[in-house]
Tab-separated table of C-alpha atoms and ligand atoms in Angstrom:
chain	number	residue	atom	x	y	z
A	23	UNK	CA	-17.408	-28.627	5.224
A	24	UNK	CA	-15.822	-25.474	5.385
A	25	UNK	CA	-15.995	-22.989	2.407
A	26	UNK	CA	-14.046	-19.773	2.137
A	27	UNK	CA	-15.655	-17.135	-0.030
A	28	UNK	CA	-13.293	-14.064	-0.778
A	29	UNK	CA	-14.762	-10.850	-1.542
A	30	UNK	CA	-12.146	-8.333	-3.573
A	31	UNK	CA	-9.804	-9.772	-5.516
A	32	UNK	CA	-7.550	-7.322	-5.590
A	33	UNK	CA	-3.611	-6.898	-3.838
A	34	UNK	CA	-5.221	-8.723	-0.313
A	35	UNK	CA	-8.100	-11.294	-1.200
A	36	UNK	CA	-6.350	-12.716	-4.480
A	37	UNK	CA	-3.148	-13.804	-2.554
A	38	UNK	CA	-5.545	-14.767	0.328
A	39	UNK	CA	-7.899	-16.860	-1.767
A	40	UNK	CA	-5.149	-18.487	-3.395
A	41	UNK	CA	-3.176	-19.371	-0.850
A	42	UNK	CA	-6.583	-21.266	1.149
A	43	UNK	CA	-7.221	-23.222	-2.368
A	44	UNK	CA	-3.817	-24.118	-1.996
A	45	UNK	CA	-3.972	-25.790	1.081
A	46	UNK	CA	-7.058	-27.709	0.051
A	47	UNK	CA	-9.576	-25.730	1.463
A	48	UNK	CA	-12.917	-24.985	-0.966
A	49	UNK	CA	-12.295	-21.625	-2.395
A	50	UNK	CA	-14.729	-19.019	-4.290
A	51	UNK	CA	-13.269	-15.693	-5.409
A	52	UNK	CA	-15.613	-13.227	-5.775
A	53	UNK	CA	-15.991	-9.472	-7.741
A	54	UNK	CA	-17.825	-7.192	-9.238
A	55	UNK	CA	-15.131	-6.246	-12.135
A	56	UNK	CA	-16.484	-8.772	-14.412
A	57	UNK	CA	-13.233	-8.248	-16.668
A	58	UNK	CA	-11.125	-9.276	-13.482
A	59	UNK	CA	-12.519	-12.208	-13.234
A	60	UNK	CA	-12.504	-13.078	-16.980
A	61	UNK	CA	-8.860	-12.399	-16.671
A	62	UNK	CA	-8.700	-15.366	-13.561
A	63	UNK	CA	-10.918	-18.025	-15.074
A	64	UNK	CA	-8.863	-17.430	-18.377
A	65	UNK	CA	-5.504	-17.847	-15.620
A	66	UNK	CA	-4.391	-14.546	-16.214
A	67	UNK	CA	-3.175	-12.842	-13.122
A	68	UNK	CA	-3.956	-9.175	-12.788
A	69	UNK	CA	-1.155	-7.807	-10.717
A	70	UNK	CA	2.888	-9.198	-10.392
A	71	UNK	CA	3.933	-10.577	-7.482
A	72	UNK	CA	6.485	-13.167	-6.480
A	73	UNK	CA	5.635	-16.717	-6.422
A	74	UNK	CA	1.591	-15.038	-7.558
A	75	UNK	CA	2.147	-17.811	-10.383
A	76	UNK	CA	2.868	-20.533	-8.957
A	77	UNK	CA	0.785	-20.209	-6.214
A	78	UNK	CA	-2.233	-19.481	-8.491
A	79	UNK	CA	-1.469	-22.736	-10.633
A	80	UNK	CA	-2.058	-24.900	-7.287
A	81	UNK	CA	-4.986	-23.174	-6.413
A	82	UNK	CA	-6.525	-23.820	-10.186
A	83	UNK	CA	-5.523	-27.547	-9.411
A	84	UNK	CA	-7.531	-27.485	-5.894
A	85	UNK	CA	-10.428	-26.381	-7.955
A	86	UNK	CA	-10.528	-22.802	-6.616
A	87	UNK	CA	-13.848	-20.883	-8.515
A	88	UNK	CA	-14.067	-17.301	-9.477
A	89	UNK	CA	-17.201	-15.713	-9.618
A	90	UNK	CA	-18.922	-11.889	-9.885
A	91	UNK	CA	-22.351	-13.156	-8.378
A	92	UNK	CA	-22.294	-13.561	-4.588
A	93	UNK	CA	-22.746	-18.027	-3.746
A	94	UNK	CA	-23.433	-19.367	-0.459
A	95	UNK	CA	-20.595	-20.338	1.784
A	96	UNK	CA	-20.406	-20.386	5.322
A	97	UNK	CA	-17.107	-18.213	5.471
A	98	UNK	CA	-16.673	-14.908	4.313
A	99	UNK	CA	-13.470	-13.108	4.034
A	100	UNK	CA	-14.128	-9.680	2.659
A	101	UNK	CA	-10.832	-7.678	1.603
A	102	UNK	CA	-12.357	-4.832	-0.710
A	103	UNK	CA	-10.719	-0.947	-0.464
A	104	UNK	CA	-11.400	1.381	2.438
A	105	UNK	CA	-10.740	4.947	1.160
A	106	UNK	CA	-10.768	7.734	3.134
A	107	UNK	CA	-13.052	10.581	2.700
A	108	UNK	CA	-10.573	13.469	1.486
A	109	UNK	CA	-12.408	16.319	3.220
A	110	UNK	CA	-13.524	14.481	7.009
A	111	UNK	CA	-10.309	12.150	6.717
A	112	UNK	CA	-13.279	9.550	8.247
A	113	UNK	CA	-13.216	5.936	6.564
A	114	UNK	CA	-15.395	5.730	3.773
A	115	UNK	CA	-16.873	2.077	4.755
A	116	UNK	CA	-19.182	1.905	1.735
A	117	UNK	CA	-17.746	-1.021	-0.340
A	118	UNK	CA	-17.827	-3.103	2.892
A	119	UNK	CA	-21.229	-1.727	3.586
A	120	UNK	CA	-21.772	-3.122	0.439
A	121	UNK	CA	-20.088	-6.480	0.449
A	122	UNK	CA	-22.004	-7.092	3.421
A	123	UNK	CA	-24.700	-6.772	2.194
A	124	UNK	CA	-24.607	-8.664	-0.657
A	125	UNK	CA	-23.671	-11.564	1.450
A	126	UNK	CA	-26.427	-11.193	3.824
A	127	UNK	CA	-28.761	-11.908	0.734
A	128	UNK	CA	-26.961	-15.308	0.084
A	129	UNK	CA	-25.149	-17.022	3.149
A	130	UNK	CA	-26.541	-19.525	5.243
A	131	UNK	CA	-27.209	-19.182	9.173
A	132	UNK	CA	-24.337	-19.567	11.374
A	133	UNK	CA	-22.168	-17.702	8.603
A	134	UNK	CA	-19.175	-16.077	9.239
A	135	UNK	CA	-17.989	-12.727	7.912
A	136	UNK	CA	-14.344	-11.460	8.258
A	137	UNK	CA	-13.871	-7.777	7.470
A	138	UNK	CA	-9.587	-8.232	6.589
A	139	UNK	CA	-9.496	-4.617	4.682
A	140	UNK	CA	-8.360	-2.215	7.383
A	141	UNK	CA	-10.718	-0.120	8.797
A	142	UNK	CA	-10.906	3.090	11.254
A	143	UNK	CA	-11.503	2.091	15.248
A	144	UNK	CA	-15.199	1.661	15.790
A	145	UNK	CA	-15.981	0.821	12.103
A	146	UNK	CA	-17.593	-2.628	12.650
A	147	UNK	CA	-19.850	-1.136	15.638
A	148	UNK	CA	-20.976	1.721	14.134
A	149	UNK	CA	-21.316	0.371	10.039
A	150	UNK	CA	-21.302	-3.527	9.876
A	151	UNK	CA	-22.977	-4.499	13.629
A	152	UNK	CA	-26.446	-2.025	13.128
A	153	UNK	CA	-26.483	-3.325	9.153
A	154	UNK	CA	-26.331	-7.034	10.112
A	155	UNK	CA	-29.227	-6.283	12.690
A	156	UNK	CA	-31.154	-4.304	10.552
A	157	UNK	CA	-31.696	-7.007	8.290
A	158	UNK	CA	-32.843	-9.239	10.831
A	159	UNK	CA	-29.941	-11.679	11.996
A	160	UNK	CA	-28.824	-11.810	15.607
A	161	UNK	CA	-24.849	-11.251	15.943
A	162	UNK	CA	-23.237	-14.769	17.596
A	163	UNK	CA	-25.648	-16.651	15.971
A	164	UNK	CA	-26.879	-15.788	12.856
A	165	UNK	CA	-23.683	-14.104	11.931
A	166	UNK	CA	-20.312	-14.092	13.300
A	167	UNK	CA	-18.599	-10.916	12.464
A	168	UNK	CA	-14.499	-10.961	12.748
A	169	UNK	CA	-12.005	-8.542	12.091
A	170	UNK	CA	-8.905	-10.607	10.567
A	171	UNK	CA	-6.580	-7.341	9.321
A	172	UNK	CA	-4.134	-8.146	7.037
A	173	UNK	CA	-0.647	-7.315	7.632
A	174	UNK	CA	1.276	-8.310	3.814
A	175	UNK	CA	3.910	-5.698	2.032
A	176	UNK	CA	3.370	-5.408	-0.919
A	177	UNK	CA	6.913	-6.634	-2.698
A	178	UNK	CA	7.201	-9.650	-0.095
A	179	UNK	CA	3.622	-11.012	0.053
A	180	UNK	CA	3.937	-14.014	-0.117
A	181	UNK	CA	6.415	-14.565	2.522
A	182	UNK	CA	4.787	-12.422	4.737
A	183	UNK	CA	1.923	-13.949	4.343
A	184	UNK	CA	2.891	-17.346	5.605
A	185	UNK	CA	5.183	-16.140	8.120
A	186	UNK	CA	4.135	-12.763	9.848
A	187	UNK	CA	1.896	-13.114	12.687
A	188	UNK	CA	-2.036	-11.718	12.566
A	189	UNK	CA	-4.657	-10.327	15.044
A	190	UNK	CA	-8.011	-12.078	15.010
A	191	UNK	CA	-10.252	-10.017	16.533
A	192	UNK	CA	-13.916	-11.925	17.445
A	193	UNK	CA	-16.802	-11.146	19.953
A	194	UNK	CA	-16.148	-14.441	21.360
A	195	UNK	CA	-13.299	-16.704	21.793
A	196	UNK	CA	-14.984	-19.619	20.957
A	197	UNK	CA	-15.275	-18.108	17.436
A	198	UNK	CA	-11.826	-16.020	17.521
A	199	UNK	CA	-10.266	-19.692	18.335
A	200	UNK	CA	-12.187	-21.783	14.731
A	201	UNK	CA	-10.997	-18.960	12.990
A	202	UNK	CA	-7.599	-18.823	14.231
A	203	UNK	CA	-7.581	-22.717	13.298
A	204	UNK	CA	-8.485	-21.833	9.772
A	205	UNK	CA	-6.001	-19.464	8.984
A	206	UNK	CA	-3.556	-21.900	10.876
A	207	UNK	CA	-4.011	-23.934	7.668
A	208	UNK	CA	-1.383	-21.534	6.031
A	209	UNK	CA	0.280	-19.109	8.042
A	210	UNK	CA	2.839	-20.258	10.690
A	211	UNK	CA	3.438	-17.119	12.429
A	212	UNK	CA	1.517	-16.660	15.993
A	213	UNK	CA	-2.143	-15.691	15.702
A	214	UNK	CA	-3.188	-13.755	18.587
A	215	UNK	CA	-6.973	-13.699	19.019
A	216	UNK	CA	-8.379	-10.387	20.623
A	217	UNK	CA	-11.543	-8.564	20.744
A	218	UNK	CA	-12.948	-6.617	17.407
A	219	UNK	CA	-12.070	-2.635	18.346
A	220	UNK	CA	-8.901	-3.920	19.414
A	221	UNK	CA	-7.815	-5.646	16.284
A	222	UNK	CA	-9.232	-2.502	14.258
A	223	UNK	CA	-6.964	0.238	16.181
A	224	UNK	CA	-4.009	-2.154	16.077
A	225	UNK	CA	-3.688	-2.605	12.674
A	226	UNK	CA	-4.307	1.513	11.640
A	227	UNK	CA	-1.731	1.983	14.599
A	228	UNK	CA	1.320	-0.445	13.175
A	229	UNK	CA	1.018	2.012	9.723
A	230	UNK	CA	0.674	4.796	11.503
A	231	UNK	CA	3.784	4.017	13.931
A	232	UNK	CA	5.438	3.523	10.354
A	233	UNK	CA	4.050	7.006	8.715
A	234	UNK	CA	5.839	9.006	11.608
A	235	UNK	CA	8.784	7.311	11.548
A	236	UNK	CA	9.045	7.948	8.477
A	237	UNK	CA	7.967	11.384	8.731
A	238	UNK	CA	10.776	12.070	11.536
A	239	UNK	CA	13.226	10.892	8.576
A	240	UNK	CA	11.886	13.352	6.019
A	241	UNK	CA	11.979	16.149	8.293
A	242	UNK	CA	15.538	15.316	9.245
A	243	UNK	CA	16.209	15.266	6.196
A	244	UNK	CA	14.843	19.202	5.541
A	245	UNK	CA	17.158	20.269	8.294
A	246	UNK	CA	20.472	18.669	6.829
A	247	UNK	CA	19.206	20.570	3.538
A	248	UNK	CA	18.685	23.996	5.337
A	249	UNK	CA	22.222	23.346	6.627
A	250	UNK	CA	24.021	21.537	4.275
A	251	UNK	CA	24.907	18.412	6.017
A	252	UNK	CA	24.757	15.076	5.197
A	253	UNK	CA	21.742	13.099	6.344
A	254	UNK	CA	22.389	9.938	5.605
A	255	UNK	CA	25.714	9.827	7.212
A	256	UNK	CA	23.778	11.457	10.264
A	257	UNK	CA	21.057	8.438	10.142
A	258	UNK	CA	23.795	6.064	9.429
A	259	UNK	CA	25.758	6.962	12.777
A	260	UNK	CA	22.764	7.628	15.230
A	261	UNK	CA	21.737	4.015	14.210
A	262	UNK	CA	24.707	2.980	16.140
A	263	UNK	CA	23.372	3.645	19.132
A	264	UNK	CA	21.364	0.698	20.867
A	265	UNK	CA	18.183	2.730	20.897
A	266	UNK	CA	17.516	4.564	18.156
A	267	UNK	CA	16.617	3.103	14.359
A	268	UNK	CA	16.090	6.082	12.192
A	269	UNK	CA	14.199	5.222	8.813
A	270	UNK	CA	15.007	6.454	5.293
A	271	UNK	CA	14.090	9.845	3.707
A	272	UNK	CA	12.468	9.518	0.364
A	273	UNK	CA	10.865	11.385	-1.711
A	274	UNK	CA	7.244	10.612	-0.502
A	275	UNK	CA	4.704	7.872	1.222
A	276	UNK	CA	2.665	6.224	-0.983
A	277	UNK	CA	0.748	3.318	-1.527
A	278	UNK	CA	-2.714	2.565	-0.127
A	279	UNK	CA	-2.042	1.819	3.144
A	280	UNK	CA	0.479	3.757	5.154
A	281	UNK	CA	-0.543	7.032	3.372
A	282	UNK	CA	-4.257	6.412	4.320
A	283	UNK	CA	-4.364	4.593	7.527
A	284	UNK	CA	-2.953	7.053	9.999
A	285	UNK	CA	-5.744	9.778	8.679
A	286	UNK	CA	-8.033	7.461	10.265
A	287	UNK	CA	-7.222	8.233	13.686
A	288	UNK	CA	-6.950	11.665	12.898
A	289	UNK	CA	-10.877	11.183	11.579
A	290	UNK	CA	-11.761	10.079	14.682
A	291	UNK	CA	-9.798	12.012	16.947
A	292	UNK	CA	-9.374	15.226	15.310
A	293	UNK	CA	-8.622	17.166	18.607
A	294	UNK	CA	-5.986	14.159	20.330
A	295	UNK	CA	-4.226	12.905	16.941
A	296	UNK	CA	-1.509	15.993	16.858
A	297	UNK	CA	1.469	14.135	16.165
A	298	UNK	CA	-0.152	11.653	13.364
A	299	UNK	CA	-1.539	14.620	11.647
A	300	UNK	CA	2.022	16.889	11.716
A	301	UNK	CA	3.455	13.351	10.285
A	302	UNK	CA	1.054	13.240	7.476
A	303	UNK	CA	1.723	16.818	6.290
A	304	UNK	CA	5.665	16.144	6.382
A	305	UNK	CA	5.143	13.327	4.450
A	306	UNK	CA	2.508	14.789	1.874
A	307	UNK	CA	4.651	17.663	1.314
A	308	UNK	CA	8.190	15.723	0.238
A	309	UNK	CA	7.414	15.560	-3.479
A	310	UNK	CA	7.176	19.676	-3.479
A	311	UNK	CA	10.586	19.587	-2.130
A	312	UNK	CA	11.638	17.007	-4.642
A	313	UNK	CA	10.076	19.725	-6.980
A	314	UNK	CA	12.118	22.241	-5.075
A	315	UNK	CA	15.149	19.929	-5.239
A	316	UNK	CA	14.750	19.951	-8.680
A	317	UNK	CA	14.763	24.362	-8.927
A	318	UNK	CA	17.183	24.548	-6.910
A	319	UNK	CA	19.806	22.637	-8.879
A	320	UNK	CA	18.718	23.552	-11.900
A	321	UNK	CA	19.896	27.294	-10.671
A	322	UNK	CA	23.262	25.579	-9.510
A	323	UNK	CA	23.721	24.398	-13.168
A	324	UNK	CA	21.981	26.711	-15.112
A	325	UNK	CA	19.860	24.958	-16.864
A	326	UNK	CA	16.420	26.261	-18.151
A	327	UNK	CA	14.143	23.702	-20.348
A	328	UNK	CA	11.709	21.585	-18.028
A	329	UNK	CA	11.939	19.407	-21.174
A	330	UNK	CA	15.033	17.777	-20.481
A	331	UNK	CA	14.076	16.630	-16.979
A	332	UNK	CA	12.726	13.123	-16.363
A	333	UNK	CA	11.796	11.128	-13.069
A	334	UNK	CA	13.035	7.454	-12.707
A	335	UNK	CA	9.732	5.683	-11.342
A	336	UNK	CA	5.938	5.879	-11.251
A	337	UNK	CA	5.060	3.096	-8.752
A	338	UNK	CA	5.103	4.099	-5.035
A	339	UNK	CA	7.928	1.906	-4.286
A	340	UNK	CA	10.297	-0.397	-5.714
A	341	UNK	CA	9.991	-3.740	-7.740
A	342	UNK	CA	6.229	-3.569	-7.571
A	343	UNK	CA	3.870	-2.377	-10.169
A	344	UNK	CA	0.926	-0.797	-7.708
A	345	UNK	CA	1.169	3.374	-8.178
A	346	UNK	CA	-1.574	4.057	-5.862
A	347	UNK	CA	-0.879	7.483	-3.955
A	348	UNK	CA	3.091	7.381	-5.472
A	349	UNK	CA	5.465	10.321	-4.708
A	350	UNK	CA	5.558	10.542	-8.471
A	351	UNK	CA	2.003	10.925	-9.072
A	352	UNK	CA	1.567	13.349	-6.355
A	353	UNK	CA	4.600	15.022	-7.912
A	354	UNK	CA	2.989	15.232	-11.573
A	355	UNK	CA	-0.117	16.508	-9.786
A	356	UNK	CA	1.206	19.347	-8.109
A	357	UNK	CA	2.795	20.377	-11.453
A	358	UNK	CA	-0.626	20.387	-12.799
A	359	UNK	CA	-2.426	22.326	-10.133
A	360	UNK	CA	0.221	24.870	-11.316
A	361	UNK	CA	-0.174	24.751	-14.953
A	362	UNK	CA	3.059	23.738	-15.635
A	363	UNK	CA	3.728	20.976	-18.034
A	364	UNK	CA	4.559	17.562	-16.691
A	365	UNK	CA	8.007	15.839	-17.245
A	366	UNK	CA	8.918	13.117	-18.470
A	367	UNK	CA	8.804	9.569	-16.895
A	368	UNK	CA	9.709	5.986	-16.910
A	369	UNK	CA	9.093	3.198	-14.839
A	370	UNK	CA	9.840	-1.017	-16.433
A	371	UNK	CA	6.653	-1.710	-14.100
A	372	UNK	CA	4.156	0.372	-15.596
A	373	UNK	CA	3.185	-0.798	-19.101
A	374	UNK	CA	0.223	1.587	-19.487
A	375	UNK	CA	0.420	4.620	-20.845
A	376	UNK	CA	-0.845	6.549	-17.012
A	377	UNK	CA	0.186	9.969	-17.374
A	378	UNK	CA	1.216	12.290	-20.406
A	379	UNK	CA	5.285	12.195	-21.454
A	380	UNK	CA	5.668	8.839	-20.142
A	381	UNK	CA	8.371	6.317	-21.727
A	382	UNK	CA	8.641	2.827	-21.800
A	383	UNK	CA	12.143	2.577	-22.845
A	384	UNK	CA	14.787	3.276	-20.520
A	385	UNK	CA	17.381	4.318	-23.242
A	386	UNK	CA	14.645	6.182	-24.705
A	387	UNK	CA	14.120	8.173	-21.830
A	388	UNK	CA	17.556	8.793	-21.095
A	389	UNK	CA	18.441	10.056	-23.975
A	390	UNK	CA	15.867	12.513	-24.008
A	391	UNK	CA	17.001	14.182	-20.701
A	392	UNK	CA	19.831	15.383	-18.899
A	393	UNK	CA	18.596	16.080	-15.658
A	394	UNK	CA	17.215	12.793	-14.109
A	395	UNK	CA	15.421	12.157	-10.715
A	396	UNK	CA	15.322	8.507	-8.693
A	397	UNK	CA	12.225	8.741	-7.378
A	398	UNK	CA	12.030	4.712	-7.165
A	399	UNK	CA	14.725	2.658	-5.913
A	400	UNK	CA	13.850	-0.501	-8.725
A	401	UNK	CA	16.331	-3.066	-8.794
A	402	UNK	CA	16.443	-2.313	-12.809
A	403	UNK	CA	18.185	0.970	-12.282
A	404	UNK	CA	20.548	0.146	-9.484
A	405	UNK	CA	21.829	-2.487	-11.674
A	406	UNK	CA	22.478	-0.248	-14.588
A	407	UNK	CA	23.242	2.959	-12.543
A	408	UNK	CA	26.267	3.331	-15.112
A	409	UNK	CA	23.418	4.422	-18.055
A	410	UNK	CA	23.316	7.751	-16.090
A	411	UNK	CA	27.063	8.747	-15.861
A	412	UNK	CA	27.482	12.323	-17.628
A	413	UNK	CA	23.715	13.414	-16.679
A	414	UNK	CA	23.034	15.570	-13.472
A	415	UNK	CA	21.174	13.367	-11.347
A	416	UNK	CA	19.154	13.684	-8.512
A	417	UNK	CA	18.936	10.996	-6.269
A	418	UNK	CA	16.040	11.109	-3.516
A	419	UNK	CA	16.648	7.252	-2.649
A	420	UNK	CA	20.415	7.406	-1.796
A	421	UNK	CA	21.294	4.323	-4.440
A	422	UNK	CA	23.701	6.657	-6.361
A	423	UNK	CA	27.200	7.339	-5.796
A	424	UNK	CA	27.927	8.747	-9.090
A	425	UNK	CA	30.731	11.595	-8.430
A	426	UNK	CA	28.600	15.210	-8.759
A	427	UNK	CA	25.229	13.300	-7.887
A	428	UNK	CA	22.476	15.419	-6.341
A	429	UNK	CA	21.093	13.855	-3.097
A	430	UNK	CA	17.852	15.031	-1.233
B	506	LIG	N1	9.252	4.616	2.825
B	506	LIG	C1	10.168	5.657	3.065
B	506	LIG	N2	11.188	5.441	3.954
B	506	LIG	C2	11.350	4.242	4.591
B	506	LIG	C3	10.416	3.199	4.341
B	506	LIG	C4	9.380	3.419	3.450
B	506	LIG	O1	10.067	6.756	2.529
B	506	LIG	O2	12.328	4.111	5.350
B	506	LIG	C5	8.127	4.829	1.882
B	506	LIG	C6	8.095	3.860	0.710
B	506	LIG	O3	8.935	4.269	-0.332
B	506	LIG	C7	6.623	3.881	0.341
B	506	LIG	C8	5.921	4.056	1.673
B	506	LIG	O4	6.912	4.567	2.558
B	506	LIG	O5	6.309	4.981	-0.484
B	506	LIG	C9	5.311	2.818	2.266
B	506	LIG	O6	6.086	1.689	1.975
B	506	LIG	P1	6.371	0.491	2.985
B	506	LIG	O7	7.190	-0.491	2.252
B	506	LIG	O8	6.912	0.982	4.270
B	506	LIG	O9	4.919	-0.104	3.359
B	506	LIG	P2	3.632	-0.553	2.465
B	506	LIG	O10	2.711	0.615	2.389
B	506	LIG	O11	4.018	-1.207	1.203
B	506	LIG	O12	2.982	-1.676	3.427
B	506	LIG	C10	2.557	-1.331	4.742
B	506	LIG	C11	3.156	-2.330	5.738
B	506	LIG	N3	2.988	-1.835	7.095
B	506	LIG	C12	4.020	-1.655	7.942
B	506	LIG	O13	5.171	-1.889	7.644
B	506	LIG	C13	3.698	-1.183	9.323
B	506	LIG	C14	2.477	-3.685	5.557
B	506	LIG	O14	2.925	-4.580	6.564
B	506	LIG	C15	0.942	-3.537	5.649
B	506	LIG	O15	0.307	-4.784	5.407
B	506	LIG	C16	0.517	-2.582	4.547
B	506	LIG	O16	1.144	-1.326	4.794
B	506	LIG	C17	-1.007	-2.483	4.579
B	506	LIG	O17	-1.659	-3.072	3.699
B	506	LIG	O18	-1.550	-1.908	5.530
């Protein structure tokens, strides 16, 4: 009978795991943060997400086990990070590496593996294919090896999860098609089954297609400043042709996916990947002209004390809680690199204390500003945007239309 073991239970394999249990299907959750999974046997869920509650009560129901030592199943879906190495901009495949082999020291022949974090082109060939036959199995027989990517926003999950379609990509389509079958048991959007380097490039490609079209926004967006014209009314009007769908500037990319994925290609095709690599810079270098924004009206007003400044949001988008690579962050960090002292933040996600001068009271914070910066578009502020009449505000998500507000 078929068992699904996850491996990561982070933003990927605890939706994943969860939503197999809750179809029926014998589920094992499995990681090495042994507080993690404390947290899950005890039913606490470690990140917000909605309908993460409900769907974790059926899974509990189903029976679904959480675990930090590695059991024998015959299906292995491993969703665990894949960073990228800041200096070759290569994938750093090490925690697969790793979760591999830890299963190969428990699973039964015949097992399946499914690699669903996203990795660079050739990662399975050159990392997981010469580990598997190092130790000794034969490939198609001993071990199936599939790349399942997974395509979920954070924000929309579970949704997506049901209802956007995947890439299964197998050596053979007798084992791309079981596989298919199994994730059939929840998702109803169309599963296209492909070969493995093809289902590896098309995932880093959709985020990458997203990185420079968001890139082309934010550079846009620079020109209207040099100029002084109005971007968003420019974006809203080109839009109106049949063609062309312009994104939104912001004040950043963040997140772990879009803001890593594209450096992939450029890590493996330094001298072809021109256009992906200008995209990443424009991108990384929007929260120094946030920081710039932020000089440059405090000249137009006159006002001197970094003290009284404060930016509206921590998390690298809005309504969710993840901050990993946020505008904000990178924001704060530049500061730093420059000695200067950080200001002050506030996001209702983020309940830990992360940084230095951060609030956890909106009011709070207010009050103790009068220059304020929307760095996150949270549903929180857009339905109180009245709190911030009489401050000067600047508003990189364009969800203000306070008289006098600052825009990007
Ligand atoms: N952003 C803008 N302007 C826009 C849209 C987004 O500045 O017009 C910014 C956001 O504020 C955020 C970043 O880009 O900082 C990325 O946000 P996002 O909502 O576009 O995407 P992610 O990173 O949350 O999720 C992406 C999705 N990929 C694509 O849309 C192609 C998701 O489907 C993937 O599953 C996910 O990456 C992943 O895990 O790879």
């Amino acid at each position: 009978m078929l068992k699904i073991n996850v491996i990561g239970l982070g933003y990927i394999g605890l939706p994943t795991a969860l939503i197999f249990a809750s179809k029926g299907i014998d589920v094992v959750g499995t990681d090495y943060d042994k507080e993690l999974v404390n947290n899950l046997k005890k039913g606490i869920i470690t990140f917000r997400e909605k309908g993460l509650a409900e769907l974790f009560a059926d899974a509990v129901k189903n029976g679904i086990q959480f675990s930090t030592e590695y059991i024998a199943t015959d299906t292995y879906i491993v969703a665990v990070p894949t960073p990228y190495d800041k200096l070759s901009k290569k994938v750093d495949a090490s925690y697969i590496v790793s979760a591999v082999n830890n299963i190969m020291t428990v699973c039964p022949k015949g097992a399946t593996i499914i690699i669903e974090s996203t990795i660079a082109p050739g990662t399975i060939d050159n990392f997981i294919r010469p580990l598997v036959e190092k130790n000794g199995f034969i490939i198609g027989k001993d071990i199936n090896l599939v790349h399942a990517p997974e395509r979920i926003i954070p924000g929309n999950m579970l949704y997506e999860l049901i209802n956007n379609s995947r890439t299964i990509g197998a050596d053979s389509s007798e084992i791309g098609e079981l596989i298919k079958k199994m994730y059939s048991s929840f998702c109803q959007g169309k599963i296209v089954v492909t070969d493995i380097r093809t289902a590896e490039i098309t995932k880093v490609v959709e985020n990458t297609y997203r990185d420079i079209n968001i890139a082309f926004a934010n550079e846009l967006a620079k020109i209207c400043r040099a100029d002084n014209m109005d971007i968003y009314e420019i974006i809203r009007i080109a839009n109106m042709h049949p063609r062309v769908n312009i994104l939104q500037p912001g004040p950043g990319v963040g997140g772990h996916c879009i803001s890593v994925d594209p450096w992939f290609l450029v890590g493996e095709y330094p001298e072809i990947a021109k256009i992906i690599l200008e995209a990443r810079k424009i991108n990384d270098s929007m929260p120094k002209f946030v920081l710039e924004r932020i000089y440059m009206i405090m000249k137009e007003v006159g006002m001197k004390d970094l003290k009284r400044i404060g930016l509206y949001g921590l998390t690298y988008k809005e309504n969710v809680d993840d901050i990993r690579e946020s505008p904000t962050l990178q924001l704060l960090e530049f500061m730093e690199k420059s000695l200067a002292e950080p200001l002050k933040t506030y996001d209702p996600y983020v309940k830990r204390n992360i940084v230095a001068n951060q609030y956890h009271d909106i009011d709070k914070f207010l009050s103790s500003i009068d220059l304020v910066v929307i760095m996150v578009a949270h549903d929180e502020i857009k339905s109180q945007m009245g709190k911030l009449r009489g401050k000067i505000i600047l508003d990189t998500k364009n969800i203000c239309n306070i008289e006098g507000v600052h825009k990007l």
